Coordinates of N, CA and C in Angstrom, one line a residue:
Chain A
Q1 N 1.1 -1.5 -0.2 CA 0.3 -0.3 -0.4 C 0.6 1.0 0.1
K2 N 0.8 2.2 -1.2 CA 1.9 3.1 -1.1 C 0.8 4.6 -0.1
E3 N 1.9 4.7 0.0 CA 1.2 6.3 1.0 C 2.1 7.3 1.0
V4 N 1.2 8.1 2.1 CA 1.7 9.6 1.9 C 1.3 9.8 4.2
E5 N 2.4 11.1 3.6 CA 2.5 10.9 5.4 C 2.5 12.4 6.0
Q6 N 1.4 12.8 6.9 CA 1.5 14.3 7.2 C 1.4 14.2 8.8
N7 N 2.1 14.8 9.3 CA 1.5 15.4 10.5 C 0.4 16.2 10.7
S8 N -0.9 15.9 11.5 CA -2.3 16.5 11.4 C -2.0 17.9 11.8
G9 N -0.8 18.1 13.1 CA -1.5 19.8 13.5 C -2.1 19.9 14.4
P10 N -2.7 20.9 14.8 CA -3.0 21.8 14.3 C -1.2 22.4 15.0
L11 N -0.5 23.0 13.1 CA 0.7 23.6 14.1 C 0.4 25.0 13.9
S12 N 0.4 25.5 14.4 CA 0.4 27.1 15.1 C 2.1 28.5 15.2
V13 N 1.5 29.0 14.2 CA 2.9 30.3 14.1 C 2.1 31.4 14.1
P14 N 2.9 32.4 14.3 CA 2.6 33.3 14.9 C 2.4 34.4 13.2
E15 N 2.2 36.1 13.4 CA 2.4 36.1 12.0 C 2.8 36.5 11.5
G16 N 3.6 36.4 9.6 CA 4.9 36.9 9.8 C 6.5 35.6 9.6
A17 N 6.0 34.7 10.4 CA 6.8 33.3 10.7 C 6.7 32.8 9.4
I18 N 8.0 31.5 9.3 CA 7.6 30.5 8.5 C 7.3 29.1 8.6
A19 N 6.2 28.9 8.3 CA 5.9 28.0 7.9 C 6.2 26.4 7.7
S20 N 6.6 25.9 8.3 CA 6.9 24.3 7.7 C 6.3 23.3 7.5
L21 N 6.0 23.2 6.8 CA 4.8 21.5 6.7 C 5.9 20.2 5.4
N22 N 5.7 19.1 6.2 CA 5.7 18.3 5.7 C 5.5 17.1 5.2
C23 N 6.3 15.8 4.6 CA 5.8 15.0 3.7 C 6.1 14.0 3.7
T24 N 6.0 12.6 3.8 CA 6.9 11.1 3.8 C 6.1 11.2 2.7
Y25 N 6.8 10.4 1.6 CA 6.2 9.0 0.3 C 6.7 7.3 1.1
S26 N 6.0 6.7 0.1 CA 6.8 5.2 0.9 C 7.3 4.5 -0.9
D27 N 6.9 5.3 -1.9 CA 6.9 4.8 -3.1 C 7.9 5.4 -3.6
R28 N 9.1 4.7 -3.9 CA 10.2 5.0 -4.2 C 10.7 5.8 -5.7
V29 N 9.0 4.7 -6.5 CA 9.2 5.7 -7.9 C 8.7 7.1 -8.0
S30 N 7.6 7.3 -6.7 CA 7.0 8.5 -7.3 C 7.4 9.3 -8.3
Q31 N 7.5 10.2 -9.1 CA 8.2 11.8 -9.7 C 7.6 12.8 -9.5
S32 N 6.1 12.8 -8.8 CA 5.9 14.6 -8.9 C 5.0 14.4 -7.3
F33 N 4.9 15.3 -7.4 CA 4.7 16.1 -5.6 C 3.7 17.3 -5.7
F34 N 2.8 16.9 -5.4 CA 1.9 18.7 -5.1 C 1.6 18.6 -4.0
W35 N 1.5 20.2 -3.7 CA 0.7 19.9 -2.7 C -0.3 21.6 -2.7
Y36 N -1.5 20.8 -1.9 CA -2.9 21.5 -2.4 C -3.4 22.5 -1.3
R37 N -4.0 23.7 -1.0 CA -4.6 24.2 0.1 C -5.7 24.0 0.1
Q38 N -6.3 23.3 1.1 CA -7.9 24.1 1.6 C -8.6 24.2 2.5
Y39 N -9.2 25.5 2.8 CA -10.4 26.1 3.2 C -12.1 25.6 3.7
S40 N -11.6 25.3 5.1 CA -12.9 24.8 5.5 C -14.0 24.6 5.0
G41 N -14.6 23.7 4.3 CA -15.8 23.3 3.3 C -15.1 23.4 2.2
K42 N -14.2 23.9 1.5 CA -13.9 24.1 0.4 C -13.7 22.7 -0.6
S43 N -12.5 23.1 -1.6 CA -11.9 21.8 -2.8 C -11.0 22.8 -1.9
P44 N -9.9 21.7 -2.6 CA -8.6 21.5 -2.3 C -8.1 22.2 -3.8
E45 N -7.3 23.5 -3.6 CA -6.7 24.1 -4.8 C -5.1 24.2 -4.3
L46 N -4.1 23.7 -6.2 CA -3.4 23.7 -6.0 C -2.9 25.0 -5.6
I47 N -0.8 24.6 -4.8 CA -0.5 25.8 -4.5 C 0.9 25.5 -5.7
M48 N 1.6 24.2 -5.1 CA 2.7 24.2 -6.4 C 3.2 22.5 -7.1
S49 N 4.0 22.6 -8.0 CA 4.2 21.1 -8.0 C 5.6 21.0 -8.0
I50 N 5.7 19.7 -7.8 CA 7.7 19.6 -7.7 C 7.8 18.6 -8.1
Y51 N 9.1 18.3 -8.5 CA 9.2 17.0 -9.7 C 10.4 16.7 -9.5
S52 N 11.7 17.5 -9.8 CA 13.0 18.0 -9.3 C 13.9 17.7 -7.5
N53 N 14.6 16.9 -7.1 CA 15.0 17.4 -6.0 C 15.7 18.6 -5.4
G54 N 15.6 19.4 -4.6 CA 15.8 20.9 -4.5 C 15.0 21.5 -4.5
D55 N 14.9 22.5 -4.5 CA 13.6 23.9 -4.1 C 13.6 24.3 -4.9
K56 N 11.8 25.0 -4.9 CA 11.0 25.5 -6.6 C 10.4 26.5 -5.3
E57 N 11.0 27.5 -6.0 CA 10.2 29.0 -5.3 C 9.0 29.6 -6.1
D58 N 7.7 30.1 -5.5 CA 6.7 30.9 -6.0 C 6.0 31.6 -4.8
G59 N 6.7 32.8 -4.6 CA 6.4 34.2 -4.7 C 6.4 33.3 -2.8
R60 N 5.3 33.3 -2.0 CA 6.2 33.0 -0.4 C 6.5 31.5 -0.2
F61 N 6.0 30.8 -0.9 CA 5.8 29.3 -1.1 C 7.4 28.7 -1.7
T62 N 7.7 27.7 -0.9 CA 8.9 27.0 -1.3 C 8.7 25.9 -1.1
A63 N 8.5 25.3 -1.7 CA 8.6 23.5 -1.7 C 9.9 23.1 -2.7
Q64 N 10.1 21.9 -1.6 CA 11.3 21.2 -1.2 C 11.5 19.8 -1.9
L65 N 12.6 19.1 -2.0 CA 12.3 17.8 -2.4 C 13.3 17.1 -2.6
N66 N 13.4 16.3 -1.6 CA 14.4 14.7 -1.1 C 13.9 13.7 -2.0
K67 N 13.9 13.4 -3.1 CA 14.1 12.2 -3.5 C 14.5 10.6 -2.2
A68 N 15.8 10.2 -1.9 CA 16.3 9.5 -1.3 C 15.9 9.7 0.0
S69 N 15.7 10.5 0.2 CA 14.8 10.9 2.0 C 13.3 10.2 1.9
Q70 N 12.6 10.6 0.3 CA 11.7 10.5 0.5 C 10.5 11.6 1.2
Y71 N 11.1 12.3 1.0 CA 10.8 13.9 1.8 C 10.0 15.1 0.5
V72 N 9.4 15.3 1.4 CA 8.6 17.0 0.7 C 8.1 17.6 1.7
S73 N 8.7 18.9 1.2 CA 8.5 19.9 2.2 C 7.6 21.7 1.3
L74 N 7.2 22.0 2.5 CA 6.4 23.1 2.0 C 6.9 24.4 3.0
L75 N 7.4 25.1 2.9 CA 7.2 26.3 3.2 C 6.9 27.6 3.0
I76 N 6.2 28.1 4.1 CA 5.8 29.5 3.7 C 5.7 30.2 4.5
R77 N 6.9 31.6 3.6 CA 6.8 32.9 4.2 C 6.7 33.8 4.8
D78 N 6.7 35.0 6.0 CA 5.9 35.9 5.9 C 4.4 34.8 6.4
S79 N 3.7 34.4 7.1 CA 3.1 33.4 7.0 C 1.6 34.5 7.6
Q80 N 0.7 34.3 6.8 CA -0.3 35.7 7.3 C -2.0 34.4 7.4
P81 N -2.4 35.2 8.3 CA -4.2 34.8 9.2 C -4.7 34.0 7.6
S82 N -4.8 34.9 6.8 CA -5.6 34.1 5.4 C -4.7 32.6 4.9
D83 N -3.6 32.2 6.0 CA -3.0 31.2 5.2 C -3.2 30.3 5.9
S84 N -3.9 30.4 7.2 CA -4.9 29.3 7.7 C -5.6 28.2 7.1
A85 N -5.5 27.5 7.1 CA -6.0 25.9 6.3 C -5.3 24.7 5.9
T86 N -5.9 23.1 5.3 CA -5.0 22.4 5.8 C -4.3 22.3 4.1
Y87 N -3.0 21.8 4.7 CA -2.4 21.5 3.5 C -2.6 20.5 3.2
L88 N -3.0 20.1 2.0 CA -2.4 18.6 1.8 C -1.2 18.0 0.7
C89 N -0.9 16.7 0.8 CA 0.9 16.6 0.1 C -0.2 15.7 -0.2
A90 N 0.6 15.4 -2.1 CA 0.0 14.1 -2.8 C 0.7 13.8 -3.9
A91 N 1.1 12.7 -3.6 CA 2.4 12.0 -4.3 C 1.7 10.9 -6.2
Q92 N 2.4 11.0 -7.2 CA 1.5 10.6 -8.0 C 2.0 9.2 -8.2
D93 N 1.3 8.9 -8.9 CA 1.5 7.4 -9.0 C 2.3 7.1 -10.4
S94 N 3.5 6.8 -10.6 CA 4.1 7.0 -11.8 C 3.7 6.0 -13.1
G95 N 3.5 4.5 -12.2 CA 2.5 3.9 -12.9 C 1.3 3.7 -13.3
T96 N 0.0 4.3 -12.6 CA -0.6 3.9 -12.9 C -1.6 6.0 -12.9
Y97 N -0.8 6.8 -12.9 CA -0.4 8.1 -12.6 C -1.8 8.3 -11.9
K98 N -2.4 8.1 -10.8 CA -3.2 8.1 -9.7 C -2.3 9.3 -8.8
Y99 N -3.0 9.1 -7.3 CA -2.9 10.3 -6.9 C -2.8 10.1 -5.4
I100 N -1.7 10.0 -4.6 CA -2.4 9.4 -3.5 C -1.9 10.2 -2.8
F101 N -3.2 11.4 -1.9 CA -2.9 11.9 -0.6 C -2.8 11.4 0.9
G102 N -1.9 12.6 1.1 CA -1.8 12.6 3.2 C -3.2 13.3 3.7
T103 N -3.2 12.9 4.8 CA -4.3 13.1 6.0 C -4.5 14.6 5.3
G104 N -3.4 15.3 5.5 CA -2.8 16.9 6.3 C -2.6 17.5 6.8
T105 N -1.8 18.3 7.0 CA -1.8 19.8 7.7 C -2.6 20.6 8.6
R106 N -3.1 21.5 9.1 CA -4.2 22.3 9.4 C -2.7 23.3 10.1
L107 N -3.3 24.3 9.3 CA -2.1 25.6 9.8 C -2.9 26.0 10.2
K108 N -2.5 27.1 11.8 CA -3.3 28.0 12.2 C -2.1 29.1 11.9
V109 N -2.3 31.0 11.7 CA -1.4 31.7 11.6 C -1.7 32.3 12.3
L110 N -1.7 32.8 13.8 CA -2.4 33.6 14.6 C -1.3 35.1 14.4
A111 N -2.5 36.0 14.6 CA -2.6 37.6 14.2 C -1.9 38.0 15.2
Chain B
D1 N -14.3 30.8 -18.9 CA -12.9 29.5 -18.5 C -12.9 28.1 -18.0
A2 N -12.5 27.2 -17.8 CA -12.8 25.3 -18.2 C -13.4 25.6 -17.0
E3 N -13.6 24.4 -16.0 CA -13.9 24.5 -14.9 C -14.2 23.1 -14.5
I4 N -15.2 23.0 -13.5 CA -15.7 21.4 -13.0 C -17.5 22.0 -12.0
T5 N -17.7 21.2 -12.5 CA -18.7 21.2 -12.1 C -18.6 20.0 -10.9
Q6 N -20.5 20.8 -9.6 CA -20.7 18.8 -9.3 C -22.2 19.4 -8.9
S7 N -23.0 18.6 -9.4 CA -24.6 18.4 -8.4 C -25.1 17.2 -7.8
P8 N -26.0 17.5 -7.2 CA -26.1 18.9 -6.9 C -24.8 18.6 -5.7
R9 N -24.9 20.0 -5.2 CA -23.7 20.5 -3.7 C -24.3 19.8 -2.7
H10 N -25.2 19.9 -2.0 CA -26.0 18.8 -0.9 C -27.4 17.9 -1.2
K11 N -26.8 17.3 -0.2 CA -27.8 15.7 -1.1 C -28.7 15.8 0.0
I12 N -29.6 15.3 0.8 CA -29.9 13.6 2.2 C -30.5 12.9 2.0
T13 N -30.1 11.4 1.7 CA -31.2 10.9 0.8 C -31.5 9.8 2.5
E14 N -32.2 8.5 2.0 CA -32.2 7.6 2.9 C -31.3 6.7 2.7
T15 N -31.0 5.7 3.2 CA -30.4 3.8 3.4 C -31.4 3.5 2.9
G16 N -30.8 2.4 1.5 CA -31.1 1.5 0.3 C -30.8 2.5 -0.4
R17 N -31.8 3.9 -0.5 CA -31.3 4.9 -1.8 C -31.0 4.4 -3.0
Q18 N -30.5 5.1 -4.3 CA -29.9 5.0 -5.4 C -29.3 6.5 -5.2
V19 N -29.0 6.7 -5.3 CA -27.8 8.1 -5.1 C -27.2 8.5 -6.6
T20 N -27.3 9.6 -7.3 CA -26.6 9.8 -8.5 C -25.6 11.4 -8.2
L21 N -24.3 11.5 -8.2 CA -24.3 12.2 -7.5 C -23.0 13.2 -9.7
A22 N -23.6 13.7 -10.1 CA -23.0 14.4 -11.3 C -21.4 15.6 -11.1
C23 N -20.8 14.7 -12.3 CA -19.4 15.6 -12.7 C -19.4 16.4 -14.0
H24 N -19.4 17.3 -14.1 CA -19.0 17.5 -15.9 C -17.8 18.6 -15.4
Q25 N -17.0 18.1 -16.6 CA -15.9 19.0 -16.4 C -16.1 19.6 -18.3
T26 N -15.4 21.1 -17.8 CA -15.0 21.7 -19.7 C -13.5 22.3 -19.5
W27 N -12.2 21.2 -18.8 CA -11.4 20.9 -19.1 C -10.9 20.1 -21.0
N28 N -11.7 19.6 -21.2 CA -11.2 18.5 -21.7 C -10.4 17.3 -21.7
H29 N -10.5 16.8 -20.3 CA -9.6 16.0 -19.7 C -10.0 15.1 -19.7
N30 N -8.4 14.2 -20.0 CA -8.8 12.3 -20.2 C -9.4 11.9 -18.5
N31 N -8.9 12.2 -17.8 CA -8.6 11.3 -16.4 C -9.8 12.5 -15.6
M32 N -10.2 11.2 -15.2 CA -11.1 12.2 -13.9 C -10.8 10.6 -13.0
F33 N -12.0 11.6 -11.5 CA -11.7 10.7 -11.0 C -12.7 11.4 -9.3
W34 N -13.3 10.2 -9.0 CA -13.7 10.5 -7.4 C -13.5 10.7 -6.4
Y35 N -13.7 11.5 -5.4 CA -13.2 11.1 -4.0 C -14.0 11.2 -2.9
R36 N -13.6 10.5 -1.5 CA -14.2 10.9 -0.4 C -14.1 11.5 0.5
Q37 N -14.5 12.2 1.3 CA -12.5 12.7 2.0 C -13.9 13.0 3.4
D38 N -13.3 12.4 4.9 CA -13.7 12.2 5.8 C -12.7 12.6 6.9
L39 N -13.2 13.2 7.9 CA -12.2 13.2 9.1 C -11.7 12.6 9.3
G40 N -9.9 12.3 9.8 CA -9.1 11.5 10.2 C -8.2 10.6 8.6
H41 N -9.8 10.4 7.6 CA -9.0 9.7 6.0 C -8.2 10.7 5.0
G42 N -8.7 11.8 5.4 CA -8.4 12.4 3.8 C -8.9 12.0 2.9
L43 N -8.7 12.3 1.6 CA -8.8 12.2 0.2 C -8.6 11.0 -0.2
R44 N -9.8 9.9 -0.3 CA -9.9 8.8 -0.3 C -10.7 8.5 -2.0
L45 N -9.4 7.6 -2.6 CA -9.9 7.0 -4.3 C -11.1 6.0 -4.7
I46 N -12.3 6.9 -4.8 CA -13.3 5.3 -5.2 C -12.7 5.1 -6.3
H47 N -13.3 5.6 -7.3 CA -12.9 5.1 -9.2 C -12.7 6.0 -9.7
Y48 N -12.1 5.5 -11.0 CA -11.1 6.8 -11.6 C -11.8 6.1 -13.2
S49 N -11.4 7.1 -14.0 CA -11.3 6.9 -15.9 C -10.0 7.5 -16.3
Y50 N -9.8 6.7 -16.9 CA -9.0 7.4 -18.1 C -9.2 7.7 -19.5
G51 N -10.5 8.2 -19.6 CA -11.4 8.0 -21.0 C -12.4 8.0 -21.2
V52 N -12.9 7.7 -22.4 CA -14.4 7.3 -22.0 C -14.4 5.9 -22.1
Q53 N -15.2 4.9 -22.0 CA -15.3 3.8 -21.9 C -14.7 3.0 -21.0
D54 N -14.0 4.1 -20.2 CA -12.9 3.6 -19.7 C -13.3 3.8 -18.1
T55 N -13.5 2.7 -16.8 CA -13.9 2.8 -15.4 C -12.7 2.1 -14.2
N56 N -11.6 2.1 -13.9 CA -11.4 1.7 -12.7 C -12.0 1.8 -11.0
K57 N -11.5 0.9 -10.7 CA -11.5 0.9 -9.0 C -10.5 1.6 -8.6
G58 N -11.2 2.5 -7.4 CA -9.9 2.6 -5.8 C -10.1 2.0 -5.0
E59 N -9.2 2.7 -4.0 CA -9.1 1.7 -2.8 C -10.4 2.0 -1.8
V60 N -11.8 2.2 -2.7 CA -13.1 2.6 -1.4 C -14.1 2.6 -2.7
S61 N -14.2 1.5 -3.6 CA -15.1 1.3 -4.6 C -16.2 0.4 -3.8
D62 N -16.4 -0.3 -3.2 CA -17.4 -0.7 -2.5 C -18.4 -0.2 -2.8
G63 N -19.5 -0.3 -3.5 CA -21.1 0.3 -3.1 C -21.4 1.4 -3.9
Y64 N -20.5 1.6 -5.0 CA -20.2 2.8 -5.9 C -20.1 2.4 -7.3
S65 N -20.7 3.1 -8.1 CA -20.4 2.7 -9.5 C -20.1 3.9 -10.3
V66 N -19.5 4.0 -11.2 CA -19.8 5.1 -12.8 C -19.5 4.7 -14.1
S67 N -19.9 5.1 -14.9 CA -19.9 5.2 -16.2 C -19.2 6.8 -17.1
R68 N -18.5 6.1 -18.0 CA -17.9 7.3 -18.7 C -18.3 7.6 -20.1
S69 N -19.6 7.9 -20.7 CA -20.0 7.9 -22.1 C -19.6 8.8 -22.8
N70 N -18.7 10.0 -22.0 CA -18.2 11.0 -22.8 C -17.1 11.7 -22.0
T71 N -16.4 12.3 -22.9 CA -15.0 13.2 -21.9 C -15.9 13.9 -20.5
E72 N -16.4 15.0 -20.9 CA -16.6 15.9 -20.2 C -17.7 15.5 -18.2
D73 N -17.7 13.9 -18.8 CA -18.6 13.6 -17.3 C -18.3 12.7 -17.0
L74 N -18.7 12.1 -15.8 CA -18.3 11.1 -14.8 C -19.1 10.9 -14.1
P75 N -20.6 10.5 -13.7 CA -21.3 10.3 -12.8 C -21.5 9.5 -12.3
L76 N -21.0 9.7 -10.4 CA -20.6 8.8 -9.4 C -22.1 8.1 -8.3
T77 N -22.7 6.9 -8.5 CA -23.8 6.2 -8.4 C -24.1 5.7 -7.5
L78 N -24.1 5.6 -6.3 CA -24.1 4.7 -5.8 C -25.3 4.3 -5.2
E79 N -25.6 3.1 -5.0 CA -26.5 2.0 -5.3 C -27.7 1.2 -4.3
S80 N -27.1 1.4 -4.1 CA -28.4 1.3 -2.0 C -27.3 2.4 -0.9
A81 N -27.4 3.3 -1.3 CA -27.3 4.2 -0.3 C -27.1 3.8 1.3
A82 N -25.6 3.8 2.7 CA -25.8 3.5 3.5 C -25.1 4.4 4.5
S83 N -25.6 4.6 5.2 CA -24.6 5.2 6.8 C -23.7 5.9 6.5
S84 N -22.9 4.7 7.0 CA -21.4 5.4 6.3 C -21.0 6.1 4.7
Q85 N -21.5 5.5 3.9 CA -21.5 6.6 2.9 C -21.7 8.7 3.1
T86 N -21.9 9.0 4.2 CA -22.5 9.8 4.3 C -20.8 10.4 4.3
S87 N -20.4 11.9 3.6 CA -19.6 12.0 3.2 C -19.1 13.6 2.5
V88 N -18.1 13.9 2.6 CA -18.0 15.4 1.3 C -17.7 14.4 0.1
Y89 N -18.2 14.3 -0.9 CA -17.5 14.1 -2.3 C -17.0 14.8 -3.7
F90 N -16.0 14.2 -3.9 CA -15.1 15.8 -4.5 C -14.5 14.6 -6.1
C91 N -14.7 15.6 -6.8 CA -14.9 14.7 -8.5 C -13.1 15.8 -8.6
A92 N -12.3 15.0 -10.1 CA -10.9 16.1 -10.0 C -10.9 15.4 -11.5
S93 N -10.5 16.8 -12.2 CA -9.5 16.0 -13.5 C -8.5 16.4 -13.6
S94 N -7.9 15.3 -14.5 CA -6.3 16.3 -15.3 C -6.2 15.7 -16.1
E95 N -5.6 16.5 -17.0 CA -4.9 15.9 -18.9 C -4.1 14.6 -18.2
S96 N -4.0 13.7 -19.7 CA -3.1 12.6 -19.1 C -1.5 12.5 -18.8
G97 N -0.7 11.7 -18.3 CA 0.6 11.8 -18.1 C 0.8 11.9 -16.4
S98 N 2.6 12.3 -16.2 CA 3.3 12.0 -15.4 C 3.1 14.2 -15.4
G99 N 2.3 14.3 -13.6 CA 3.2 15.7 -13.3 C 1.9 16.4 -13.8
E100 N 0.8 15.8 -13.7 CA -0.3 16.6 -14.6 C -0.8 17.3 -13.4
T101 N -0.9 18.6 -13.6 CA -1.9 18.6 -11.6 C -3.8 18.8 -11.9
Q102 N -4.3 17.8 -10.9 CA -5.5 17.5 -10.2 C -5.9 18.8 -10.4
Y103 N -6.9 19.3 -11.1 CA -8.1 20.1 -10.9 C -9.6 19.8 -10.3
F104 N -9.4 20.6 -9.0 CA -11.2 20.1 -8.1 C -12.7 20.9 -8.2
G105 N -13.6 19.7 -8.2 CA -15.1 20.3 -8.7 C -14.7 20.9 -7.4
P106 N -16.3 21.5 -7.0 CA -16.3 22.1 -5.7 C -16.9 21.3 -4.1
G107 N -17.4 20.2 -5.1 CA -17.7 19.1 -4.0 C -19.2 19.0 -3.7
T108 N -19.6 18.1 -3.2 CA -21.5 17.1 -2.7 C -21.1 16.4 -2.0
R109 N -22.0 17.6 -0.7 CA -22.1 16.7 0.7 C -22.7 15.6 1.1
L110 N -22.8 15.2 1.4 CA -24.0 14.0 1.3 C -24.1 13.6 2.1
L111 N -25.7 13.8 3.3 CA -26.0 12.4 4.4 C -27.0 11.8 3.9
V112 N -27.1 10.5 4.9 CA -27.3 9.4 4.1 C -28.7 9.1 6.1
L113 N -29.6 9.0 5.5 CA -29.5 9.1 6.4 C -31.1 6.9 6.8

């Protein structure tokens, strides 16, 4: 059973701080990884995707991938109360192209 | 703009009834997916399709069925609704291939009494 694991949280950070969200996956052949944000009562929306080892930056968001350690992370700089949401990590199965989701980490940014 | 729509957005039904949830996408994506989301379980895959006339079972497919007669639609049918199927249901679609983003519909909240 291929799995993606996340700490459920809540992760509480003060406004303006860096929030660090982590994810591990069990399938060594997964090549594509995604971070989704989900507000309460809403559907998931894509924040970032990452396919290569290293960092990928987009505005206040940085995704980090380490395939050797099977580890993906998302950093949110200058966290805002509007960033308060559940963040879902997903890995794409390279064989079937299905997406395997973690259970999500709830982030609370305190004003 | 391309989008995914789901209907109804909210549904209350009784145990034993057949229920169909609609999903329609205008992205022209080949791949479509149905998930259910429950507290503590995250998104769990029910069924998925890679194209017209193609359907596949996901990890929690018992009691559900889908059919794909065109590119745009993948309706999900609960053949005989059970209280354990009370959940939020999300439809998603993506282009074929590795690294393609999944786009989600707004969800359907289903209550089975």
